[in-house]
PDB file of C-alpha atoms in Angstrom:
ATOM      1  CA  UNK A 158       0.000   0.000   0.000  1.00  0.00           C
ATOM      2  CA  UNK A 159       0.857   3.347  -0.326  1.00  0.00           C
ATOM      3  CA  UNK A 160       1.648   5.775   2.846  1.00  0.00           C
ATOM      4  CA  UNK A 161      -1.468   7.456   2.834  1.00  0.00           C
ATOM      5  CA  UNK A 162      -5.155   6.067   1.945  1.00  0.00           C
ATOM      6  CA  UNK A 163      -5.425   8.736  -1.218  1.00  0.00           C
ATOM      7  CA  UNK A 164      -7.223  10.778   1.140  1.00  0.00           C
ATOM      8  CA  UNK A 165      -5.023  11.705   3.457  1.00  0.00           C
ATOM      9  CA  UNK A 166      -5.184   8.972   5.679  1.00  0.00           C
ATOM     10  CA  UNK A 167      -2.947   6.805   7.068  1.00  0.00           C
ATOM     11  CA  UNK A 168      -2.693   3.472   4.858  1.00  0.00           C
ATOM     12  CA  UNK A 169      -1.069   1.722   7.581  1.00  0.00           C
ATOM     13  CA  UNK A 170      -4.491   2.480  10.361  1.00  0.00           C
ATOM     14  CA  UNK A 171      -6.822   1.700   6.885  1.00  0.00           C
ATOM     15  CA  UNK A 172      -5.171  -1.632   6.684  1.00  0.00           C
ATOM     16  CA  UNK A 173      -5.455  -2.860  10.292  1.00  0.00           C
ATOM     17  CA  UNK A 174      -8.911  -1.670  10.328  1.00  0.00           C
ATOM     18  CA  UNK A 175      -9.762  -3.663   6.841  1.00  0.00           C
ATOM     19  CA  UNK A 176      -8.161  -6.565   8.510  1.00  0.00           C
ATOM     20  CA  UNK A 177      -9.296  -6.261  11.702  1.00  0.00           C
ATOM     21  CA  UNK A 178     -13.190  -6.329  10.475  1.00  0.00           C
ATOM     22  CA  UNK A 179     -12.815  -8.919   8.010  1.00  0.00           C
ATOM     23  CA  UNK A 180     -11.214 -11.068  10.657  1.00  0.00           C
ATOM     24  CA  UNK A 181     -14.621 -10.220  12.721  1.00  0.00           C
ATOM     25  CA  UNK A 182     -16.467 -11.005   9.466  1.00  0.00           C
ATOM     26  CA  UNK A 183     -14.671 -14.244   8.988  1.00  0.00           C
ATOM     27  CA  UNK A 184     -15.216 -15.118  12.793  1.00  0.00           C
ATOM     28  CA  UNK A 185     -19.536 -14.939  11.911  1.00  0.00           C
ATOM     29  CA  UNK A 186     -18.906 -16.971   8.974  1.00  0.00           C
ATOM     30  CA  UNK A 187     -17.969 -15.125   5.948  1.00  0.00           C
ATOM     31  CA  UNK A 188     -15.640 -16.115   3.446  1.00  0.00           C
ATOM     32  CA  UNK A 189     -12.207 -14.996   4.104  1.00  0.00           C
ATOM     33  CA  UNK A 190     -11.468 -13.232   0.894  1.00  0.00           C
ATOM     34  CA  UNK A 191     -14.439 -11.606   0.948  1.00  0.00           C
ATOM     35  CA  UNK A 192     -14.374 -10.221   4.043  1.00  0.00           C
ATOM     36  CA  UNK A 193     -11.154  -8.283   2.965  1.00  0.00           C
ATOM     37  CA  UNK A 194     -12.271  -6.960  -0.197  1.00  0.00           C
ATOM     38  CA  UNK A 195     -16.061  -5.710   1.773  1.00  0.00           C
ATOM     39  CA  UNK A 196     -14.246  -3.968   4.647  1.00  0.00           C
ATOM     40  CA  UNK A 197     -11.887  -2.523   1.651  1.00  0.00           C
ATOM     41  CA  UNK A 198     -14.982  -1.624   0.148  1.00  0.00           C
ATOM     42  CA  UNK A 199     -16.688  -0.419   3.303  1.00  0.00           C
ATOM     43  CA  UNK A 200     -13.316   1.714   4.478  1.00  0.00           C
ATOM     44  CA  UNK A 201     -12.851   3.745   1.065  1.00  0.00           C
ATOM     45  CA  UNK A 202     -14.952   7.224   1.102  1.00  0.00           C
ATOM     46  CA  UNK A 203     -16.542   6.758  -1.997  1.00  0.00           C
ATOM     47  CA  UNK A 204     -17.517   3.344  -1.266  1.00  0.00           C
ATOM     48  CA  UNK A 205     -16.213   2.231  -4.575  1.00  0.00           C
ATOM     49  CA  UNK A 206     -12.700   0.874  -5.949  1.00  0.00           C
ATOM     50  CA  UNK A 207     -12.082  -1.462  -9.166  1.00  0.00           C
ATOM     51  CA  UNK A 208     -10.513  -4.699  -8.905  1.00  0.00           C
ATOM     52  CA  UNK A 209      -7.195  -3.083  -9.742  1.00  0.00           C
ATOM     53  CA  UNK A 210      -7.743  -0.721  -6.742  1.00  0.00           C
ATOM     54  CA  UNK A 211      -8.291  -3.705  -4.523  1.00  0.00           C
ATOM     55  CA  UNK A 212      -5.955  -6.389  -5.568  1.00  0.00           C
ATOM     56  CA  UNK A 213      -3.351  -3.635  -4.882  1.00  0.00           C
ATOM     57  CA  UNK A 214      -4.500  -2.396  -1.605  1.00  0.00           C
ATOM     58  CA  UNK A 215      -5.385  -6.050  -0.424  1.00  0.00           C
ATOM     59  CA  UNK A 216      -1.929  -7.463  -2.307  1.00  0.00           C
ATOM     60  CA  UNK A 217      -4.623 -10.014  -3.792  1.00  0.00           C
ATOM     61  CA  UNK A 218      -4.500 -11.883  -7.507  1.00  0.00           C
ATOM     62  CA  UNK A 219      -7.793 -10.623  -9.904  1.00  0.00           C
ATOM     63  CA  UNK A 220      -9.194 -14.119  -9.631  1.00  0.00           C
ATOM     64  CA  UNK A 221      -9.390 -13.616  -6.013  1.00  0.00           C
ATOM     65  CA  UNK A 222     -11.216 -10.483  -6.239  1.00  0.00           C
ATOM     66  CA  UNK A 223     -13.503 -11.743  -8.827  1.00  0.00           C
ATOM     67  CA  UNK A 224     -14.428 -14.299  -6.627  1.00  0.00           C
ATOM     68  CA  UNK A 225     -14.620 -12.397  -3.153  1.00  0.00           C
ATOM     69  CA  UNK A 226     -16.902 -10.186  -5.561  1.00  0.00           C
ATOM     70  CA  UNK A 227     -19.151 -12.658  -6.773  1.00  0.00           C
ATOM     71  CA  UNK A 228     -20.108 -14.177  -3.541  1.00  0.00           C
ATOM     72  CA  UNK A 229     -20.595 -10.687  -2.158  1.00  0.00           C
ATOM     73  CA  UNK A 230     -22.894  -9.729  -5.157  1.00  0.00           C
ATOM     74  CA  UNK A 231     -25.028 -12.747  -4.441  1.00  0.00           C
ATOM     75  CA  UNK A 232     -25.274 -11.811  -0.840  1.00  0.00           C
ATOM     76  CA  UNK A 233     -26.418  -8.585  -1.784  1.00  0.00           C
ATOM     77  CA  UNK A 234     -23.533  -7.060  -0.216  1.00  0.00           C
ATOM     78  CA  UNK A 235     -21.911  -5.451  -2.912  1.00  0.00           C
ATOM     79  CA  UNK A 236     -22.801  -4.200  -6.198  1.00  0.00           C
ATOM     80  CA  UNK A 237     -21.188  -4.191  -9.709  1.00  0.00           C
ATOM     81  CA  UNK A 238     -21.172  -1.198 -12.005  1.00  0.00           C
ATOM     82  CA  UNK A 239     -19.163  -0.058 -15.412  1.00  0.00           C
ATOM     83  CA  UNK A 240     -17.076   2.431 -15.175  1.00  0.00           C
ATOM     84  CA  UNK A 241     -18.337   5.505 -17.371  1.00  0.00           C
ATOM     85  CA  UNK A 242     -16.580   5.114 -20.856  1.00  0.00           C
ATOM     86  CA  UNK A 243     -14.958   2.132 -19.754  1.00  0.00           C
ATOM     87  CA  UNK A 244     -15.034  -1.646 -20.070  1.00  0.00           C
ATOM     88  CA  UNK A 245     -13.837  -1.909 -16.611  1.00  0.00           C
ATOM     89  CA  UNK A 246     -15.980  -2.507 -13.610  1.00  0.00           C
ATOM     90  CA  UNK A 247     -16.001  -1.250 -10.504  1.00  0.00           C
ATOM     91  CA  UNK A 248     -17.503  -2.750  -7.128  1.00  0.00           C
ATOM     92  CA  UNK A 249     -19.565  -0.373  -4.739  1.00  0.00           C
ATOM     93  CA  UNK A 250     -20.850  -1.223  -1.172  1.00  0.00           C
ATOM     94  CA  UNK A 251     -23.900   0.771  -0.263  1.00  0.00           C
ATOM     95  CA  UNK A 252     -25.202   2.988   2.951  1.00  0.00           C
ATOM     96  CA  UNK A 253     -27.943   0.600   3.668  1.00  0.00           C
ATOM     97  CA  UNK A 254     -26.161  -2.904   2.699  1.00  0.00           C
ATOM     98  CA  UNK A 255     -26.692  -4.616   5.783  1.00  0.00           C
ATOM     99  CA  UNK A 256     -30.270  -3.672   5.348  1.00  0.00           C
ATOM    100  CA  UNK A 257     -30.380  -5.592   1.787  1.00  0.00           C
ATOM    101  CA  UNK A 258     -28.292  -8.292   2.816  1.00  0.00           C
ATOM    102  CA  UNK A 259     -30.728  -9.285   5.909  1.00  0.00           C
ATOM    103  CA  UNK A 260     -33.851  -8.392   3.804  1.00  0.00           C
ATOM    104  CA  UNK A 261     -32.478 -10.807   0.746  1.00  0.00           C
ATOM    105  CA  UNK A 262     -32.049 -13.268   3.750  1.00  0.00           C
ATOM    106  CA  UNK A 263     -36.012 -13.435   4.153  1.00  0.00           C
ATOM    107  CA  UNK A 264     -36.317 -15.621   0.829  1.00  0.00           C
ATOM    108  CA  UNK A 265     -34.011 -18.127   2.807  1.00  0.00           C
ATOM    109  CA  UNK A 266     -36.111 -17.844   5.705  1.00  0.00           C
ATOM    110  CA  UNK A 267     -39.499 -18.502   3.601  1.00  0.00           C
ATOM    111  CA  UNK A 268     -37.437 -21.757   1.586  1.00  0.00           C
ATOM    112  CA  UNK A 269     -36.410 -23.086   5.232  1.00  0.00           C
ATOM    113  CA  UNK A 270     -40.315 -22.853   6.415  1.00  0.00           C
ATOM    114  CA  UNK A 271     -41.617 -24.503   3.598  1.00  0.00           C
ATOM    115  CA  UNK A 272     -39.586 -27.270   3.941  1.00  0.00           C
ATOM    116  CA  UNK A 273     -39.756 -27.737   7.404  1.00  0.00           C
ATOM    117  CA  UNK A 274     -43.767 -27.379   6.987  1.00  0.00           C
ATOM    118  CA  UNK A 275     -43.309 -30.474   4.559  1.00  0.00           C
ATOM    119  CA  UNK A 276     -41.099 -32.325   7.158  1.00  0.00           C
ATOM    120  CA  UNK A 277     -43.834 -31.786  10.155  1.00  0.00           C
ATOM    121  CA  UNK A 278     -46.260 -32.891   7.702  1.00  0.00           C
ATOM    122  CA  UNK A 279     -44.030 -36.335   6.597  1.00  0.00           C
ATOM    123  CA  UNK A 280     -42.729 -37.196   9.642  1.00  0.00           C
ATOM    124  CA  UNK A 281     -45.965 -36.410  11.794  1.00  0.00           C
ATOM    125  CA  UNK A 282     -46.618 -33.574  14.167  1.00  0.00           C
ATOM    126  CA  UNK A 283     -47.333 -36.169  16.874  1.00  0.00           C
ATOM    127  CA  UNK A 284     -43.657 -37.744  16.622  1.00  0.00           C
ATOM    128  CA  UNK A 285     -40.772 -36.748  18.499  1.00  0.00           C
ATOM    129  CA  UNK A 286     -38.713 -35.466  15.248  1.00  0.00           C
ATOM    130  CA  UNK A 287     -42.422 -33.669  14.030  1.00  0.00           C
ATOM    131  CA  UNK A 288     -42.147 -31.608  17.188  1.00  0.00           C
ATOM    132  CA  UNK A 289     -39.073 -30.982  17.284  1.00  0.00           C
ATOM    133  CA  UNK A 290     -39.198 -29.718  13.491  1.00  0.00           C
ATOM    134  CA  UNK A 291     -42.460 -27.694  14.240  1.00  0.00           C
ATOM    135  CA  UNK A 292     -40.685 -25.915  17.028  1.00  0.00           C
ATOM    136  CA  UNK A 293     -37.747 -25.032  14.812  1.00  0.00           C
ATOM    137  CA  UNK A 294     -40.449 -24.211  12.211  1.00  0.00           C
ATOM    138  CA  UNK A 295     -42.177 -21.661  15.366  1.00  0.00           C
ATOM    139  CA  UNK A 296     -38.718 -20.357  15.593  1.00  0.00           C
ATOM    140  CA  UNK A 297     -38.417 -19.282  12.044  1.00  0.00           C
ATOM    141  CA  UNK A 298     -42.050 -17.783  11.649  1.00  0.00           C
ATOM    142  CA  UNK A 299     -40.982 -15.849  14.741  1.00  0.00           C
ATOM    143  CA  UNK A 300     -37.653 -14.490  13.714  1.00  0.00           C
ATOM    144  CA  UNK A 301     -39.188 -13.500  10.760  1.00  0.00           C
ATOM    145  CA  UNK A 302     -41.780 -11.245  11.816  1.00  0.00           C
ATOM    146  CA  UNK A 303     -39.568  -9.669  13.982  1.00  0.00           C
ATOM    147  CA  UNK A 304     -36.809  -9.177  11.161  1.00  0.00           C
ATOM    148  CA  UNK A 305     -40.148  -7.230   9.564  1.00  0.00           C
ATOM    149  CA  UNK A 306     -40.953  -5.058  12.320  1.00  0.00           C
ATOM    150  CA  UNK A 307     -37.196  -4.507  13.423  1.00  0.00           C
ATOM    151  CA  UNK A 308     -36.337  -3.282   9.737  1.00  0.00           C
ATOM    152  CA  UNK A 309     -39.130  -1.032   9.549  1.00  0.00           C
ATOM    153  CA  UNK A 310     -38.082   0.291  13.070  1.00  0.00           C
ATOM    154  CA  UNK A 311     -34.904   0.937  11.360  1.00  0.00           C
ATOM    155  CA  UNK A 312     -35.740   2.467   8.013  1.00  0.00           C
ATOM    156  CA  UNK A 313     -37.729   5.203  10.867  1.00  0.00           C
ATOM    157  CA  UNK A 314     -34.665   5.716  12.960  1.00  0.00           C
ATOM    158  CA  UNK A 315     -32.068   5.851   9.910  1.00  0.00           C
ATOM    159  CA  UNK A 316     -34.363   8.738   8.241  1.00  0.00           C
ATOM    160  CA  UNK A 317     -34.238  10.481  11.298  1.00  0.00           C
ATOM    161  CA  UNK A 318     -30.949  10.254  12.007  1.00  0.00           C
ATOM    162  CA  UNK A 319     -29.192  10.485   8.986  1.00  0.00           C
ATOM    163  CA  UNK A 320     -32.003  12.314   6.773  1.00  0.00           C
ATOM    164  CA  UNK A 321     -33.101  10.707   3.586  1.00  0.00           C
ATOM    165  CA  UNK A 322     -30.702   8.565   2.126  1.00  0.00           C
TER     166      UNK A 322
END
C-alpha cells in the first residue's frame, strides 16, 4: 500500500482496520477473501474501488477479487457497475447494505419454512422429530416477523438520524 489512503489517511491504520473487520467477518462466517475486499470496500470514502484498486491495496490476484466479488454480489452485499466510458468494472458497497443483505435473507427464511412445513407434515406432528421440526419451524415464523418489524423500526430511525438517504 501506499503511505497514505489517497485521502489523506494513514494506509497503515486503513489496513489494520480492513483486517481487523474482516477477521470479525470471517469469525460470523464469511468467506475470508471476501471479508477483505467488503471492509476494503466499506473503508474507502466513496464506497467504490475497481478490482485493480483492490488487488493492490489487499496485495490479492484478480481471480481472487472476482471471486470475493461474486459471492458478495449474491449476498447482496456489494454491487457491480461499469465504469463511465470504460469496459472496466467497478464494485460499490452501499449505505444501507446490511439492510439488503438481511432483507435478501427473508427468501431463505421462507425456503427453510416450507420445507420444514413439509417435514412436520411427513414425519408427523405427533412424533418426536415432528415436534421438534415444528418448534424449529415456530422459531423461524418468529424471527421472521420480527426481522419485519425490526427493519421497519430501522428504516424510521435511519431517516431520522441520517435524513433521507
Amino acid at each position: 500500500m501506499t503511505e497514505t489512503a489517497g485521502d489523506g489517511r494513514d494506509a497503515e491504520s486503513v489496513s489494520k482496520f480492513v483486517e481487523s473487520f474482516a477477521a470479525q467477518l470471517v469469525e460470523a462466517g464469511m468467506q475470508r477473501m471476501a471479508a477483505r475486499v467488503f471492509a476494503a470496500l466499506l473503508a474507502s470514502d466513496k464506497g467504490v474501488l475497481t478490482s485493480a484498486e483492490l488487488g493492490e491495496q489487499l496485495q490479492i490476484s484478480p481471480a481472487a477479487v472476482s471471486g470475493a466479488v461474486r459471492y458478495l454480489a449474491q449476498t447482496h452485499m456489494v454491487s457491480r457497475e461499469r465504469e463511465p466510458g470504460s469496459r472496466r468494472e467497478r464494485y460499490r458497497v452501499h449505505g444501507d447494505q446490511w439492510y439488503e443483505a438481511l432483507t435478501n435473507r427473508e427468501a431463505v427464511l421462507k425456503r427453510w419454512e416450507s420445507a420444514l412445513r413439509e417435514g412436520v407434515t411427513s414425519l408427523g406432528a405427533d412424533t418426536p422429530a415432528g415436534r421438534r421440526l415444528a418448534e424449529t419451524l415456530a422459531f423461524f415464523e418468529f424471527i421472521e416477523g420480527e426481522i419485519a418489524a425490526m427493519m421497519e423500526r430501522w428504516r424510521v430511525h435511519r431517516e431520522k438520524t441520517f435524513g433521507q438517504g
